[in-house]
Short mmCIF file of C-alpha atoms in Angstrom, two decimals:
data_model
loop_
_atom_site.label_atom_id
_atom_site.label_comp_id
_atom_site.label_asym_id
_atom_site.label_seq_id
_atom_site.Cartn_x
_atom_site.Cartn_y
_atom_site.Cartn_z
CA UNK A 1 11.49 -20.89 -17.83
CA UNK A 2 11.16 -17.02 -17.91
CA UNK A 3 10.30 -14.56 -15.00
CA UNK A 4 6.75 -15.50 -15.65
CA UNK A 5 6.57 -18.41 -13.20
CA UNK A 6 7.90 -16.30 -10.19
CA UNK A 7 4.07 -15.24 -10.67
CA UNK A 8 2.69 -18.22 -10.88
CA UNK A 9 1.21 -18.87 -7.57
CA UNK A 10 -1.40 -16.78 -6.16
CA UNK A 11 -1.79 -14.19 -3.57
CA UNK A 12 -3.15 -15.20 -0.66
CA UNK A 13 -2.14 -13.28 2.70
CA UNK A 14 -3.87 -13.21 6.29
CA UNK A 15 -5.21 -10.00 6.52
CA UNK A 16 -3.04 -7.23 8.40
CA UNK A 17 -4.31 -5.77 11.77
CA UNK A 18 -2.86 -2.02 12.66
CA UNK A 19 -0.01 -3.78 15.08
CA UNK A 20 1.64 -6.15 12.82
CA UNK A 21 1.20 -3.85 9.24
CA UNK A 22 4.59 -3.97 7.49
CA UNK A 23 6.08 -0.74 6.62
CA UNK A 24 8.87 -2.82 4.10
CA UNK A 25 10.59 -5.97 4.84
CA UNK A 26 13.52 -6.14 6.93
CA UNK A 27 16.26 -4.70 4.72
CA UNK A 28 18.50 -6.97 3.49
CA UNK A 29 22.32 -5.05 3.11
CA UNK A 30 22.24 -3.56 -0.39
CA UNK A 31 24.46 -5.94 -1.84
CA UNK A 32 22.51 -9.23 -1.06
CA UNK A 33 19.87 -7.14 -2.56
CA UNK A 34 21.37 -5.93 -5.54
CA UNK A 35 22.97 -9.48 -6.38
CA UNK A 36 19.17 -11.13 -6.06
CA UNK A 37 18.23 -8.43 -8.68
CA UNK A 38 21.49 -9.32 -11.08
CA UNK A 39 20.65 -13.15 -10.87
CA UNK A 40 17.12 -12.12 -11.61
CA UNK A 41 18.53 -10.59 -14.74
CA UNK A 42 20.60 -13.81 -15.26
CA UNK A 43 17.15 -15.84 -15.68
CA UNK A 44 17.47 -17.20 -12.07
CA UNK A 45 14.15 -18.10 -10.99
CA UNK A 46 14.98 -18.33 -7.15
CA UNK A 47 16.26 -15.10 -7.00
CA UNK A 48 13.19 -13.64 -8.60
CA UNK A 49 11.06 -15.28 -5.80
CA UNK A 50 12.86 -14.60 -3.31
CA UNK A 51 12.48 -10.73 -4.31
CA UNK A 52 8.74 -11.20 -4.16
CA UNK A 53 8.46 -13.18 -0.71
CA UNK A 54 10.41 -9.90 0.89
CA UNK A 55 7.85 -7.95 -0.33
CA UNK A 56 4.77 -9.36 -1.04
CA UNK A 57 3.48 -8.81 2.58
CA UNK A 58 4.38 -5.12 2.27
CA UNK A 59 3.01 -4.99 -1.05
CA UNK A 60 -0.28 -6.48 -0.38
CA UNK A 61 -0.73 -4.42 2.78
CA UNK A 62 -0.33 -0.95 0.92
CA UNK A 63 -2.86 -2.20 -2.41
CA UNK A 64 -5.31 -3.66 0.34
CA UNK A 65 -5.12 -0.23 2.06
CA UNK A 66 -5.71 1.98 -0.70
CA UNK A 67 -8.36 -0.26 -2.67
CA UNK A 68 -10.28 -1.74 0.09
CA UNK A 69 -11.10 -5.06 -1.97
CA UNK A 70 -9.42 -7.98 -0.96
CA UNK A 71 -9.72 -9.78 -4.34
CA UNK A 72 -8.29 -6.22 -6.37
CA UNK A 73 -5.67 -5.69 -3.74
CA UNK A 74 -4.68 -9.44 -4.62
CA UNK A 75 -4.37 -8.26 -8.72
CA UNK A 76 -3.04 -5.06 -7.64
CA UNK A 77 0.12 -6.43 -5.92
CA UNK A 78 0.48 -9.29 -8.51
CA UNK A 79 0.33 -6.40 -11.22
CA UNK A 80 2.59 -4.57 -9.18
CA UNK A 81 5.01 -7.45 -9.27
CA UNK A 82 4.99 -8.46 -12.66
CA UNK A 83 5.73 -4.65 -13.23
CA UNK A 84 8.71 -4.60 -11.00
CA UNK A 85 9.87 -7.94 -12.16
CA UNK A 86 9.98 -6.58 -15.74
CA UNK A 87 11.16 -3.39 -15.11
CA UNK A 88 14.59 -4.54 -13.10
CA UNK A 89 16.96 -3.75 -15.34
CA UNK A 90 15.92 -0.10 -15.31
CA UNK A 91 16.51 0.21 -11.85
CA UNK A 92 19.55 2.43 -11.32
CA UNK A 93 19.57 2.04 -7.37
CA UNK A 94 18.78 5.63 -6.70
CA UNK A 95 15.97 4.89 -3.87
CA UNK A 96 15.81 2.28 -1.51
CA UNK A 97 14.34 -0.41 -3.63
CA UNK A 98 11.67 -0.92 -0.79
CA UNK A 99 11.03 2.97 -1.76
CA UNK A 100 11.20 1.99 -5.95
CA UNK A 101 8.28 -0.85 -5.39
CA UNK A 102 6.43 1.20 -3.67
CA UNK A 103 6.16 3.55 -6.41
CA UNK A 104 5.22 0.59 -9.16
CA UNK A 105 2.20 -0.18 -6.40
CA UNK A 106 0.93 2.66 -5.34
CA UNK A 107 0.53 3.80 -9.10
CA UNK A 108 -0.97 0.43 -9.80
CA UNK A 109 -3.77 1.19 -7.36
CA UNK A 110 -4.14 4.68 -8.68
CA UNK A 111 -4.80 2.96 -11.94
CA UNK A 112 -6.88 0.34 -10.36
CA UNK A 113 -8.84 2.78 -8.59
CA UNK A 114 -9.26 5.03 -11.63
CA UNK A 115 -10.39 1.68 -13.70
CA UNK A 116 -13.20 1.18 -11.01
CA UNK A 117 -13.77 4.98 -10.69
CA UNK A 118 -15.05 4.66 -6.86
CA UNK A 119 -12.91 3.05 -4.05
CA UNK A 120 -14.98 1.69 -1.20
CA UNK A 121 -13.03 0.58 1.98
CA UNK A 122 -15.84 -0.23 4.52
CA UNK A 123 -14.69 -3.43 4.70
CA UNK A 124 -11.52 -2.88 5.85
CA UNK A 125 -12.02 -2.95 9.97
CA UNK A 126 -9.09 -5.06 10.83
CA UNK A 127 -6.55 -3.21 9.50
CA UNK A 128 -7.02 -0.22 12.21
CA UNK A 129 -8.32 -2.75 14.93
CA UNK A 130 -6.91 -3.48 18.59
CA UNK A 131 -4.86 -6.70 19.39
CA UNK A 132 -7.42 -7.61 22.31
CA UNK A 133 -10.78 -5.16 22.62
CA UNK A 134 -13.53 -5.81 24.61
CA UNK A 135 -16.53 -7.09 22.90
CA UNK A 136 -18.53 -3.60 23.63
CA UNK A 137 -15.44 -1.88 22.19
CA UNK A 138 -14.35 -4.25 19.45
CA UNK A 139 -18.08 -3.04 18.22
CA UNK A 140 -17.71 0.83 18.53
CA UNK A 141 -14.24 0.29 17.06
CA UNK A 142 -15.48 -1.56 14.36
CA UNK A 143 -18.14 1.23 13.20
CA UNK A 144 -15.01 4.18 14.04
CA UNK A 145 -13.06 2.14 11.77
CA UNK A 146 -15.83 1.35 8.80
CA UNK A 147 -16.40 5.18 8.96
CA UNK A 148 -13.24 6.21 8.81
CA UNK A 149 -12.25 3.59 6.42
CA UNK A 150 -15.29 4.59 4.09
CA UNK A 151 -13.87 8.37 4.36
CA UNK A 152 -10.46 7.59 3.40
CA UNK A 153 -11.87 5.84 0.29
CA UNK A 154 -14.12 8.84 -0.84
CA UNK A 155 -10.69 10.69 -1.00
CA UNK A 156 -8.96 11.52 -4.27
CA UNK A 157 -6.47 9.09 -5.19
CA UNK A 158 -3.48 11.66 -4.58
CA UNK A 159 -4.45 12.46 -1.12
CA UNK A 160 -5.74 8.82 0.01
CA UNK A 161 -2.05 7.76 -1.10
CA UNK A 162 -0.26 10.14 1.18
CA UNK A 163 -2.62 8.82 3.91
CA UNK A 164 -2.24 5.56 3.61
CA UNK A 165 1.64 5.53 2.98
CA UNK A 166 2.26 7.97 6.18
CA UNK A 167 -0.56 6.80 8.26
CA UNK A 168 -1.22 3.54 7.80
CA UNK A 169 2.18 2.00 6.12
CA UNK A 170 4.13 4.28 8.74
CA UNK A 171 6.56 5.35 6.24
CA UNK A 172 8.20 8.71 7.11
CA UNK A 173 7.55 12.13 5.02
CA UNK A 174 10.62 11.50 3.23
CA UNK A 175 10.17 8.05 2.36
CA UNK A 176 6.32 9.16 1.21
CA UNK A 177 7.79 11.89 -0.65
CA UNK A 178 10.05 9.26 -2.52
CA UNK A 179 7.46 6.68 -3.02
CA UNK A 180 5.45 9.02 -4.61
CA UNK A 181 8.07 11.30 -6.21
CA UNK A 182 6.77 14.25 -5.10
CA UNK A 183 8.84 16.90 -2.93
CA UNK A 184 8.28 16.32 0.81
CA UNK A 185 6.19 19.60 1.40
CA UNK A 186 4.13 18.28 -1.23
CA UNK A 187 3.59 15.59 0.64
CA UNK A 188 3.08 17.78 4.27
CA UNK A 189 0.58 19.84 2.33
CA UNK A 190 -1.77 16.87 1.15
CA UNK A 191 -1.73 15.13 4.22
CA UNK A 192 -3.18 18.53 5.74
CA UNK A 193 -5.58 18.95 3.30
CA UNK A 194 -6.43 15.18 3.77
CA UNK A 195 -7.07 15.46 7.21
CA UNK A 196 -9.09 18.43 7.16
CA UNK A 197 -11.56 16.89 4.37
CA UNK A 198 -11.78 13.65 6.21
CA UNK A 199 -12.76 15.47 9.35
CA UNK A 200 -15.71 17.07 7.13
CA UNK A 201 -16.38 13.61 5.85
CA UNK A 202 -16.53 12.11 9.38
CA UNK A 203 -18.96 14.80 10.52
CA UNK A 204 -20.95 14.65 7.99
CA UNK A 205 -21.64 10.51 8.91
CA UNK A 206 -21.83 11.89 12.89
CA UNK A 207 -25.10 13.74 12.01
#
């Protein structure tokens, strides 16, 4: 057996609402962590699930955010896994690991998204919906969300990954920053350009 069949079975999450989307697993101390990754490198196929089950949820979350397709997001995060699988032993421990994957995936949608060269996210409703709206509301909210959704997608890919990683992940500016190696007023700057094209974007659809 080789890391391979840690991949084996398929992706198939519930979809994430706004309340219960996973910024990273709950952190397991850094050496439980670091010993899963050395018996990984040992050829122990446990420890290389185990890896993925901590973060597949996370994983798929962030893909599904930034490429709107459930069925890419699905071969986004099991690209993104093979990739971090693979790429262990290079992993020198100088992020937070959660911080490391997020990197692999977020530059696995970016190539995603440039392979399909337009990233359409009307779909996506439930991630920003309420646990318990009205029906009258669970409506407007819906068509808020598909617009805003739809707005977020027509965004280039560097400034719809700052969005979704701050705004919709809920990672801080200095864990964006390091998911996306990019200085941390970098990241301030896109997010304020981000918002102020998506407000264009969103008034546009209001006329």
């Amino acid at each position: 057996q080789t890391w391979e069949t840690a991949m084996s079975t398929s992706f198939s999450l519930p979809l994430l609402r706004r309340t219960d989307r996973p910024t990273a697993p709950v952190d397991a101390p850094a050496a439980e962590e670091r010993a899963l990754i050395e018996r990984h490198l040992a050829g122990d196929q446990g420890a290389s699930r185990t890896l993925i089950e901590q973060y597949q949820k996370m994983v798929f979350s962030l893909t599904r955010q930034m490429l709107g397709s459930e069925e890419e997001a699905a071969d986004a995060a099991q690209e993104t896994f093979l990739k971090v699988l693979k790429g262990l032993s290079r992993f020198r421990g100088e992020s937070a690991f959660s911080t490391w994957v997020y990197r692999i995936a977020v530059n696995e949608c970016i190539a995603s998204s440039r392979r399909r060269r337009r990233t359409t996210l009307t779909d996506d409703t439930d991630a920003l919906a309420d646990p318990a709206p009205s029906p009258l509301h669970h409506v407007e909210r819906e068509e808020q969300d598909a617009r805003l959704h739809w707005a977020i997608g027509e965004l280039t890919e560097e400034y719809r990954a700052v969005v979704v990683l701050r705004y919709l992940q809920g990672l801080s500016y200095e864990e964006t920053a390091g998911a996306l190696a990019i200085p941390i007023g970098t990241v301030k700057a896109r997010l304020f350009r981000a918002k102020r094209l998506l407000q264009r974007k969103l008034k546009v659809l209001q006329r």
